Coordinates of N, CA and C in Angstrom, one line a residue:
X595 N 8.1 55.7 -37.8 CA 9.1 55.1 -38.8 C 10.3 54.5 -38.0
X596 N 10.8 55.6 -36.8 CA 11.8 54.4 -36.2 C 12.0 53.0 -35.7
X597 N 10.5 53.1 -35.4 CA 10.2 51.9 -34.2 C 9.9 51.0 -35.6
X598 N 9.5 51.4 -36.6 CA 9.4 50.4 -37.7 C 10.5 49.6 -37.6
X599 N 12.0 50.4 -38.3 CA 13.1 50.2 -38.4 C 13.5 49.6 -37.4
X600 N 13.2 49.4 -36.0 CA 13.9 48.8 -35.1 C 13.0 47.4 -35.2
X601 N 11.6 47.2 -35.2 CA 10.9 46.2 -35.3 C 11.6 45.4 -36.7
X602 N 12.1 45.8 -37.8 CA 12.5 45.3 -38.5 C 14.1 44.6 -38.6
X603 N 14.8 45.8 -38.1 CA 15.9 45.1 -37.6 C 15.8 43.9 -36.8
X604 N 14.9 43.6 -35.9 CA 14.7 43.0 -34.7 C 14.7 41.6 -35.3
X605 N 13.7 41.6 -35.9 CA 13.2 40.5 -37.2 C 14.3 39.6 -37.7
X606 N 15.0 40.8 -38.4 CA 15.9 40.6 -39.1 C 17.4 39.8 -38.6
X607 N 17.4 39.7 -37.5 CA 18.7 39.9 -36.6 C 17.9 37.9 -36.1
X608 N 17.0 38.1 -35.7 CA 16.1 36.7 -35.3 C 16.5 35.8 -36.6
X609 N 16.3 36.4 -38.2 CA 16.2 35.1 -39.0 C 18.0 34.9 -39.0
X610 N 18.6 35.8 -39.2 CA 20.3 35.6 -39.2 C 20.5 34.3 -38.4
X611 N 19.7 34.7 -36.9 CA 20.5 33.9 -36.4 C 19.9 32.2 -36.4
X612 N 18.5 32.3 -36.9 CA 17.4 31.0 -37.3 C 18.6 30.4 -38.1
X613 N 18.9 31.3 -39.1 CA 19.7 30.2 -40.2 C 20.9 29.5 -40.0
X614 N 21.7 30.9 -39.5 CA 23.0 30.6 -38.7 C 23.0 29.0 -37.7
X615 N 22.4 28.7 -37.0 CA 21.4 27.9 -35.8 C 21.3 26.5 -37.0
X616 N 20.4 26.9 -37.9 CA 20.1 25.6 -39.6 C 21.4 25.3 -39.8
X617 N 22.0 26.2 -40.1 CA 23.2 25.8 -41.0 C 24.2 25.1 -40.1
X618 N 24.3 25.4 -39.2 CA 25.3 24.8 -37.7 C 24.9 22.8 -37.7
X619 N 23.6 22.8 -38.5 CA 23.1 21.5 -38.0 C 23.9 20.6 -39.4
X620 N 24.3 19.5 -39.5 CA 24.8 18.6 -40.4 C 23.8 17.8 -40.8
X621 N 24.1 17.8 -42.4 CA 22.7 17.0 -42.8 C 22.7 15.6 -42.6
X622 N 21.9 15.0 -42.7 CA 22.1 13.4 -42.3 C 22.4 12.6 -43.4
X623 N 23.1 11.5 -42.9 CA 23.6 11.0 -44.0 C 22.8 9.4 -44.6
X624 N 23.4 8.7 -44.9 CA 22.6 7.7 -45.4 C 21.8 6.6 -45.0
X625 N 22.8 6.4 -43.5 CA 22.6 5.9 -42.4 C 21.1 6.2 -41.8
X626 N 21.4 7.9 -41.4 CA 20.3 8.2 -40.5 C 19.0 8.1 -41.0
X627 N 18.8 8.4 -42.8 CA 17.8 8.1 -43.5 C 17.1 7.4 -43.3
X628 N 18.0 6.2 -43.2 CA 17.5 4.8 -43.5 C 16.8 4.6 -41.9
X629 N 17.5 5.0 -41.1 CA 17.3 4.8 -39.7 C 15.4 5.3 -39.6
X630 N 15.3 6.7 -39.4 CA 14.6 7.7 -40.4 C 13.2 6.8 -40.7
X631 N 13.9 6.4 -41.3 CA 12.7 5.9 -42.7 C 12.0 4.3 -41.6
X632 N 13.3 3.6 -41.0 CA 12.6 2.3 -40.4 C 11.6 2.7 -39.0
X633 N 12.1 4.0 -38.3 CA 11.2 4.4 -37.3 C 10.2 4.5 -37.3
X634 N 9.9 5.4 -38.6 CA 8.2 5.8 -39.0 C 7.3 4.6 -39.4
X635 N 8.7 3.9 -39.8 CA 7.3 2.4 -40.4 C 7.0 2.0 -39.1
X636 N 7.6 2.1 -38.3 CA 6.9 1.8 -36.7 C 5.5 2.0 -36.6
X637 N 5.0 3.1 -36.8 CA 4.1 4.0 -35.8 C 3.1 3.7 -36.6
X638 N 2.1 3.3 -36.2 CA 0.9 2.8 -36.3 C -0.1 3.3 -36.8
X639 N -0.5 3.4 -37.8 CA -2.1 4.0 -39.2 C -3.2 5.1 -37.6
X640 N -2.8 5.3 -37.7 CA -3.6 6.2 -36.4 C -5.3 5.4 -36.5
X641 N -6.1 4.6 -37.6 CA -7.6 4.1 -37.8 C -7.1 2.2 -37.7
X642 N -5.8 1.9 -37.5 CA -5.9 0.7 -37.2 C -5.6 0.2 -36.1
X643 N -6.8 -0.3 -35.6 CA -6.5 -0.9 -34.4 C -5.5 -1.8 -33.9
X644 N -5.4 -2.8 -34.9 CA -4.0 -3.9 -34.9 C -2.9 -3.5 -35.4
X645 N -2.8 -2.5 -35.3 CA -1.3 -1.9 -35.9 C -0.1 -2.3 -34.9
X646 N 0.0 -2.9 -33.8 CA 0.9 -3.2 -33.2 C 1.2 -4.9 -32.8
X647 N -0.2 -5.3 -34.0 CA 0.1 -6.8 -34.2 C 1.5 -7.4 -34.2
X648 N 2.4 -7.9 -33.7 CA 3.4 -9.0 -34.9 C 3.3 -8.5 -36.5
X649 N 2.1 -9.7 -36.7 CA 2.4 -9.7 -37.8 C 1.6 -8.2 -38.5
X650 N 1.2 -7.6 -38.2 CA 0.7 -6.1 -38.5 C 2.2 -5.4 -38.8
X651 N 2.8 -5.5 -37.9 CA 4.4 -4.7 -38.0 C 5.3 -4.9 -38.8
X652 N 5.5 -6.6 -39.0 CA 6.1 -6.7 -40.2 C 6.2 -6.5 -41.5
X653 N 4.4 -6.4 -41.4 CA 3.7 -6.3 -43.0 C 4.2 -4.9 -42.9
X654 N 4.2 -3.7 -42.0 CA 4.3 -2.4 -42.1 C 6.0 -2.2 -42.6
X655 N 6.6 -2.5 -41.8 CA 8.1 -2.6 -41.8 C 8.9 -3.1 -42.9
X656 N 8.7 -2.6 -44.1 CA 9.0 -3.5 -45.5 C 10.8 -3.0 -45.4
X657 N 11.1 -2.0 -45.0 CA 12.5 -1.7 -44.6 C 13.7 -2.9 -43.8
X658 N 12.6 -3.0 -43.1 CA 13.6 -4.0 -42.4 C 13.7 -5.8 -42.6
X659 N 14.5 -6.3 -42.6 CA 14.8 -7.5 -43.1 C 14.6 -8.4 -41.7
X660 N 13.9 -9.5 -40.9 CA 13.4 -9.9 -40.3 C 14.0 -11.0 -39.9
X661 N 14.7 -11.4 -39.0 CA 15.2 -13.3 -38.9 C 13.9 -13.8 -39.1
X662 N 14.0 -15.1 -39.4 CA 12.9 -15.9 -39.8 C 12.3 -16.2 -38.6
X663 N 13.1 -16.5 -37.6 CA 12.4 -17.0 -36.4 C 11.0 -16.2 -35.9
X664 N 9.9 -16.8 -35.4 CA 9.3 -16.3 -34.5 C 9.2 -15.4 -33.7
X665 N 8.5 -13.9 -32.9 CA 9.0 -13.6 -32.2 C 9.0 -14.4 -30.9
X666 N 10.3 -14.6 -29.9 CA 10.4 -15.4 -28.9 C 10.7 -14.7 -27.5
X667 N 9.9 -15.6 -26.6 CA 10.5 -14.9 -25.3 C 11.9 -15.4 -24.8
X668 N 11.6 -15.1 -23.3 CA 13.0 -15.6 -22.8 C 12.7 -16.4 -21.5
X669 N 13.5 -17.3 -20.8 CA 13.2 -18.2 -20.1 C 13.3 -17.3 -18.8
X670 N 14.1 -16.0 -18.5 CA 14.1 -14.8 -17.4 C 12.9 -14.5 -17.2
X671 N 11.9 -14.3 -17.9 CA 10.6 -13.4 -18.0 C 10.1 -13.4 -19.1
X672 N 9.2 -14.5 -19.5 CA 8.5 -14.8 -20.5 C 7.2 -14.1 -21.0
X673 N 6.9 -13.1 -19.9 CA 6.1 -12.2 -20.6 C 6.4 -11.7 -21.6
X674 N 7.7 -11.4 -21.7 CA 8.1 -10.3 -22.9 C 8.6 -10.9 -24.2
X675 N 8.4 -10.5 -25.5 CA 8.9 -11.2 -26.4 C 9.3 -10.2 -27.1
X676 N 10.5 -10.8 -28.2 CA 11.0 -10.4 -28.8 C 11.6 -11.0 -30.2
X677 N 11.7 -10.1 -31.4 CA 12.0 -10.4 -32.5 C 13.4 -9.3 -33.1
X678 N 14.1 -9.8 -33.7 CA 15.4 -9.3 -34.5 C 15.8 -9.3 -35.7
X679 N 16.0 -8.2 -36.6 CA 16.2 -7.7 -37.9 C 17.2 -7.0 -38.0
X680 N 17.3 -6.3 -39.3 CA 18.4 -5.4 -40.0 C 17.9 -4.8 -40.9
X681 N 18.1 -3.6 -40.9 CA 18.1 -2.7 -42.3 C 19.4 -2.5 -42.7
X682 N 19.5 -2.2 -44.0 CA 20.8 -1.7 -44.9 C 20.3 -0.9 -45.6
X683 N 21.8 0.2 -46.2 CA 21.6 1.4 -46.4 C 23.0 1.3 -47.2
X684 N 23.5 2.7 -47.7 CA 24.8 2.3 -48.3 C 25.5 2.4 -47.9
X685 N 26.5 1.3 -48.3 CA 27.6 1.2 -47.2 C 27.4 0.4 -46.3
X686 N 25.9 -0.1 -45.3 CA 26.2 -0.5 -44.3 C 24.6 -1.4 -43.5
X687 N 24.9 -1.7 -42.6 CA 23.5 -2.5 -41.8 C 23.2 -1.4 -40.6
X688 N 22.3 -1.8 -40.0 CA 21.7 -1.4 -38.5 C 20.9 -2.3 -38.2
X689 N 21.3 -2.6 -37.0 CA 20.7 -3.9 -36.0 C 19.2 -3.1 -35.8
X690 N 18.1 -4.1 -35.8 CA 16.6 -3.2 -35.3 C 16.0 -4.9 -34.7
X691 N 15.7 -4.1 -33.3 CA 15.2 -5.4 -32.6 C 13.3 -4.9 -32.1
X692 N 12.8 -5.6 -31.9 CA 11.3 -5.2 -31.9 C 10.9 -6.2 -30.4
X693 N 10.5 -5.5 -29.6 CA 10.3 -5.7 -28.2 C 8.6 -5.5 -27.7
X694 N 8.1 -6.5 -26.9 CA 6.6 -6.1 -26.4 C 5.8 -8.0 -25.7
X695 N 4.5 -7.7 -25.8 CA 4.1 -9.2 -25.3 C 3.4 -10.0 -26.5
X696 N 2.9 -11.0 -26.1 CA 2.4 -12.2 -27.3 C 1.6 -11.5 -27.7
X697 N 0.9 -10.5 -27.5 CA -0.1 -9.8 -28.6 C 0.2 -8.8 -29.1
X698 N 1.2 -8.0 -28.7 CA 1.0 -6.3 -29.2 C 3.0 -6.7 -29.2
X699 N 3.3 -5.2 -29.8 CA 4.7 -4.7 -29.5 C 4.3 -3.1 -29.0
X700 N 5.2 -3.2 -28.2 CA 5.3 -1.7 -27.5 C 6.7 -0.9 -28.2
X701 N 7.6 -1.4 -28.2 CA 9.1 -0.7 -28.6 C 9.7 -1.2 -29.6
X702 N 10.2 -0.6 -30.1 CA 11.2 -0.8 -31.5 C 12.8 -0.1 -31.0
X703 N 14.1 -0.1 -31.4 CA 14.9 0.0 -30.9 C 15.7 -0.4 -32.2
X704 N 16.4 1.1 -32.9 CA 17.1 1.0 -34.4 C 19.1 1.3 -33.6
X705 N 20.2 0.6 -34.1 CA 21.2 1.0 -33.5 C 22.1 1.0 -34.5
X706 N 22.5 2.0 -34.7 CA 23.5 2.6 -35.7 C 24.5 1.7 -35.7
X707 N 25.2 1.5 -36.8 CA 26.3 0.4 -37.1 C 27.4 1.8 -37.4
X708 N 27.2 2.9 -38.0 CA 28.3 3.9 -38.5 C 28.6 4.2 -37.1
X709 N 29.4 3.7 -36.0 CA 29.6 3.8 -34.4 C 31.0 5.1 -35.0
X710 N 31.0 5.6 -33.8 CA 32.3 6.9 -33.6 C 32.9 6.9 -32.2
X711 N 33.9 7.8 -32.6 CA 35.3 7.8 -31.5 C 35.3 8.7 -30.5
X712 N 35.8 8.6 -29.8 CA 36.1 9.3 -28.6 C 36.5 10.7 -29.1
X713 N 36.1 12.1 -29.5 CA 36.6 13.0 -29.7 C 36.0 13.4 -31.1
X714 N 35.3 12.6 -31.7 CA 34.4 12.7 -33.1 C 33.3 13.6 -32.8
X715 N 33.4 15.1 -32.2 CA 32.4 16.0 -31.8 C 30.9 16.0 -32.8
X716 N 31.4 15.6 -33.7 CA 30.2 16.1 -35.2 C 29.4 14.9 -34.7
X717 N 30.1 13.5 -34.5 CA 28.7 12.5 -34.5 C 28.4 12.4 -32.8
X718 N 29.3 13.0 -32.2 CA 28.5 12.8 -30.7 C 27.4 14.0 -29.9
X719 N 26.9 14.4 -31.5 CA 25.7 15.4 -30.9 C 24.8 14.4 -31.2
X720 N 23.9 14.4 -30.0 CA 22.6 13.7 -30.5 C 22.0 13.6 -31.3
X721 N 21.2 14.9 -31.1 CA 20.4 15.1 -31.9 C 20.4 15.7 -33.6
X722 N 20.8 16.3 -34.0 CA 20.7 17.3 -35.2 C 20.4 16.3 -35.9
X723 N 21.4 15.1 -36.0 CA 21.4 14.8 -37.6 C 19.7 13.6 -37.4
X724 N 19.8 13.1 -36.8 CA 18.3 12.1 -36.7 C 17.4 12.8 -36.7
X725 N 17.0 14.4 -36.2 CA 15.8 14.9 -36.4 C 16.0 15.5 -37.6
X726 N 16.7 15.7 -38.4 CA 16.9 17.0 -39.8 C 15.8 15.1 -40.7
X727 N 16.6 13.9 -40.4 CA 16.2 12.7 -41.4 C 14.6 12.3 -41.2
X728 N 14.0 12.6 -39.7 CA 13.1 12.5 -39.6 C 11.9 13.4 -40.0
X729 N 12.3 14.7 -40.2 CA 11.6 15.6 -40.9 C 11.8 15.3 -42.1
X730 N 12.9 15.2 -42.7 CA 13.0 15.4 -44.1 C 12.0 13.8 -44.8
X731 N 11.3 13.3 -43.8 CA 10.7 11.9 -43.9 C 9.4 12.9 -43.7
X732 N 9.1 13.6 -43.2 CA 7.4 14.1 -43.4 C 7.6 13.9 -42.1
X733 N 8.0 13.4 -40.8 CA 7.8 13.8 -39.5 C 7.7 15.1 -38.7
X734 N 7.1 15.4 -37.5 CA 7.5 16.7 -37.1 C 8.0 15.9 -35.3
X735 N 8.9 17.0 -35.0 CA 9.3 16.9 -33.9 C 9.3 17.6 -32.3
X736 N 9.0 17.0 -31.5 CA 9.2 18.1 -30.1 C 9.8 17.6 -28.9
X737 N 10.9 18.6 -28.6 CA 12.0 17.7 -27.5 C 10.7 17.9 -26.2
X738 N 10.9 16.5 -25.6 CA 10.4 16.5 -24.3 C 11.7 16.4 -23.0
X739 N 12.6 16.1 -23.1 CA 13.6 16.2 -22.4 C 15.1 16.2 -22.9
X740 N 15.9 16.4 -22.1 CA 17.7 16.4 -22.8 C 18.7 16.3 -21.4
X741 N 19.2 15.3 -22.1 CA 20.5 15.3 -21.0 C 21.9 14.9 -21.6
X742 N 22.9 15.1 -21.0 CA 24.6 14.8 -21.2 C 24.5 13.5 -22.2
X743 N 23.8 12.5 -22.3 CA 24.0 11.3 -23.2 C 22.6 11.0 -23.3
X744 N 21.4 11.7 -23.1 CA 20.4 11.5 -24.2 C 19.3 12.5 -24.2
X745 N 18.3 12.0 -25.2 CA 17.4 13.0 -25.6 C 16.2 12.5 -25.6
X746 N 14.7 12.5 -25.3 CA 13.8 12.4 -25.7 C 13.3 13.5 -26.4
X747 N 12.5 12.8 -27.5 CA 11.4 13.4 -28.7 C 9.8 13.5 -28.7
X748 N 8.9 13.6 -29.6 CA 7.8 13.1 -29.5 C 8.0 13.3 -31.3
X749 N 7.6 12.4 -31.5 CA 7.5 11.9 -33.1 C 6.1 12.3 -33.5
X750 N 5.7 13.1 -34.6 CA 4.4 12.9 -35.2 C 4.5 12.9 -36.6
X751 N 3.4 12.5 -37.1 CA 3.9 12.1 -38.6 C 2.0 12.2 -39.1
X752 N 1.3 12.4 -39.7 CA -0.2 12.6 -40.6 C -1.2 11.3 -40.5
X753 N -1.5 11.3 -40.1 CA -2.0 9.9 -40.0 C -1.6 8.3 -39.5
X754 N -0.4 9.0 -38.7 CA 0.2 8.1 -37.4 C 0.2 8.2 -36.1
X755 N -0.3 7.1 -35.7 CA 0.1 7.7 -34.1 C 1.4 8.2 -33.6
X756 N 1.3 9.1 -32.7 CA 2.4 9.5 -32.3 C 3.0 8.6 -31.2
X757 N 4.5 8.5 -31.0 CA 5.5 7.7 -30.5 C 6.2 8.6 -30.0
X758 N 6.9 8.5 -29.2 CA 8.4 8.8 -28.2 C 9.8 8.0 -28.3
X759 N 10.4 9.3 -28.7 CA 12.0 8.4 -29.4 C 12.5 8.8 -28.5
X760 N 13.6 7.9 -27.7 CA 14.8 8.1 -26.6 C 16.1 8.2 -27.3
X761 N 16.5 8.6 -27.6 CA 18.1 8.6 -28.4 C 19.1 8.2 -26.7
X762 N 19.7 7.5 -27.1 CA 20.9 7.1 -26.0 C 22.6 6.8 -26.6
X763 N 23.3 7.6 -26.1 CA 24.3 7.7 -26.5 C 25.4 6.7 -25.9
X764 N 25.8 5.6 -26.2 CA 26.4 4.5 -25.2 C 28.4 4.0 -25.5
X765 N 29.1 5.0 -24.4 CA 30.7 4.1 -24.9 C 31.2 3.7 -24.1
X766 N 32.1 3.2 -24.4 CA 32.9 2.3 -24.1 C 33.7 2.9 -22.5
X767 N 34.0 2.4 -22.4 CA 35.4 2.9 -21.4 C 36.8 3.9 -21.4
X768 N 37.1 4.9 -22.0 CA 38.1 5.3 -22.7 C 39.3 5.0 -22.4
X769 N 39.5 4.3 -20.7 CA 40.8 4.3 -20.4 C 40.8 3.3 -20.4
X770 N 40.1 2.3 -21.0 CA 40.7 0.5 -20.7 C 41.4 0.3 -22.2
X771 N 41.8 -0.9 -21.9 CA 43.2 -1.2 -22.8 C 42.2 -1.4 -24.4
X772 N 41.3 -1.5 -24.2 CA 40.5 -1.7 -25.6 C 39.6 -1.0 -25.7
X773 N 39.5 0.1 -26.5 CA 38.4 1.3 -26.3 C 37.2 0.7 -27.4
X774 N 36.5 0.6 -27.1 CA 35.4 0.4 -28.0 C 34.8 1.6 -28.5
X775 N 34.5 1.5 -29.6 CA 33.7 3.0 -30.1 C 32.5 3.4 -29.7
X776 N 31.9 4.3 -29.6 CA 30.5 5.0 -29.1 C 29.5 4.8 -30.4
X777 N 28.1 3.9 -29.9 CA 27.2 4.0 -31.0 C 25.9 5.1 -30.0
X778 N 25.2 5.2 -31.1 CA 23.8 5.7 -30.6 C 22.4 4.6 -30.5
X779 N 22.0 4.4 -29.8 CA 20.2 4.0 -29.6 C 18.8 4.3 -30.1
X780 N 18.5 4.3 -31.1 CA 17.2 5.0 -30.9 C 16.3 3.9 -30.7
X781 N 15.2 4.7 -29.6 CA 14.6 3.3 -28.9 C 13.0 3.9 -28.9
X782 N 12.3 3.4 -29.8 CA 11.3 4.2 -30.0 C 9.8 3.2 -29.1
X783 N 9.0 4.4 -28.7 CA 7.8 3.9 -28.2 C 7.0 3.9 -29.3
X784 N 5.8 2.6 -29.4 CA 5.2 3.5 -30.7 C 4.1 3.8 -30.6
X785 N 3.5 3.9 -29.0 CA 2.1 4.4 -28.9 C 2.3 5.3 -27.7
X786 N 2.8 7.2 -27.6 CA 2.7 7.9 -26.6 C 1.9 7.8 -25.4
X787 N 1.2 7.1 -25.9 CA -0.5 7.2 -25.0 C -0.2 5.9 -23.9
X788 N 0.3 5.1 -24.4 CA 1.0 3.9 -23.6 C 2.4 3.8 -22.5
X789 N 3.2 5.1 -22.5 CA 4.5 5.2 -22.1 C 4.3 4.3 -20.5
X790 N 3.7 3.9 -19.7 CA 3.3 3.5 -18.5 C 3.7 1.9 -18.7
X791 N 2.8 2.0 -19.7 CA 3.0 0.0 -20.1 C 4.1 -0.4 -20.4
X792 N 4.9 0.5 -21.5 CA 5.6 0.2 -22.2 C 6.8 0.7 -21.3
X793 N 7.4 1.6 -20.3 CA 8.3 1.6 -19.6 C 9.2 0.8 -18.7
X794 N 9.2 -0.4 -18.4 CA 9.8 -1.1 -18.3 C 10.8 -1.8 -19.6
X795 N 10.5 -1.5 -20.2 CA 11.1 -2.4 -21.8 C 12.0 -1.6 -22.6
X796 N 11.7 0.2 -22.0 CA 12.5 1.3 -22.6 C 14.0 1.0 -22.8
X797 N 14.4 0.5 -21.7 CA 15.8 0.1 -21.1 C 16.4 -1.4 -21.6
X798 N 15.2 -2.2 -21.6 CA 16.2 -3.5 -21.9 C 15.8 -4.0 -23.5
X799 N 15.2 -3.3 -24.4 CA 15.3 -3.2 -25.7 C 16.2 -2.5 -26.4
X800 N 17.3 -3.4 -26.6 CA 17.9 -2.4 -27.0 C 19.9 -3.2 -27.4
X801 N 19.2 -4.2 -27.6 CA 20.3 -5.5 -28.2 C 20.2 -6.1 -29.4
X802 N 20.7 -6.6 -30.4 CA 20.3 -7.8 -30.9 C 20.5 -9.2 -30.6
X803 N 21.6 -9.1 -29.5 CA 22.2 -10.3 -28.8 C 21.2 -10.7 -27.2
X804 N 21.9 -10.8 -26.5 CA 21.4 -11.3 -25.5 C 20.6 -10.6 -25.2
X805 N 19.3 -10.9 -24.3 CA 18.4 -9.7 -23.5 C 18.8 -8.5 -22.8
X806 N 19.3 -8.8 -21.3 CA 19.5 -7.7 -21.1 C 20.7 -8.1 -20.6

């Protein structure tokens, strides 16, 4: 009977602190939703082969609002092309740029417009609030790595391929005479199985303006 009672307590003391742990996390807000919601359109019908078409992505991507242009390269390194959009949410936009070569895309790259301050502790945790929006989207999650200003994920979702999110946490300078505020990156791969190919582009996807 004791050992019951201690096996129970034991339990018991584990969910306290599961919740305690839940509750500590901030729910996401309208922003990250939206964010959320344009990632998964990413990730590719796991039985279609052209899911990483252009035009496959766009059709997928009903979230995001698309410049008309073409996707285009650049005169630096013309292998690589690129295309530039926006989602809106309430309140607000997020720049989403879509990165890869004349046949396929490898990365997607969503960048928060709700940017924060030097000392804004709640929005300069990485992670909580983007994985609470990505589950609560039907995703599931598993950290593959964590550092001081970022995180990798592994995204899975039911009949998508799985992808790798980098979250990157990027500010300004605090002591120059113009502090710019701190946004976040999410820079998503959308085929795990490809991280090799697609590793070079991890880094410089990840603008709506100029390349790199």
């Amino acid at each position: 009977m004791r050992a019951c009672i201690i096996t129970f307590s034991a339990l018991f003391g584990i969910g306290v602190a599961f919740a305690a742990e839940q509750a500590d996390v901030p729910a996401p807000d309208d922003e990250e939703l939206k964010i959320a919601e344009v990632l998964l359109e990413f990730l590719s019908p796991a039985e279609a082969s052209y899911g990483f078409t252009w035009d496959g992505v766009t059709v997928r991507t009903r979230s995001v609002n698309w410049h008309l242009a073409d996707p285009g390269d650049d005169d630096r390194d013309p292998v690589y092309f690129r295309r530039v959009g926006w989602t809106e949410y309430e309140g607000g936009q997020s720049w989403v740029t879509a990165c890869g070569t004349a046949e396929t895309m490898m990365i997607a790259t969503v960048t928060g417009s709700g940017s924060f301050s030097f000392g804004d502790e709640d929005r300069r945790v990485l992670d909580p609030r983007i994985l609470a929006a990505l589950e609560a989207k039907g995703a599931t999650t598993e950290e593959i790595s964590r550092g001081e200003e970022s995180a990798t994920h592994r995204i899975s979702m039911e009949g998508r391929l799985t992808g790798v999110l980098d979250q990157v946490r990027v500010c300004g300078n605090p002591e120059a005479a113009a502090v710019l505020p701190c946004e976040t990156r999410y820079i998503l791969v959308l085929d795990a199985t490809k991280l090799d190919e697609a590793e070079e582009l991890r880094g410089r996807c990840d603008t709506p303006g100029i390349w790199w």
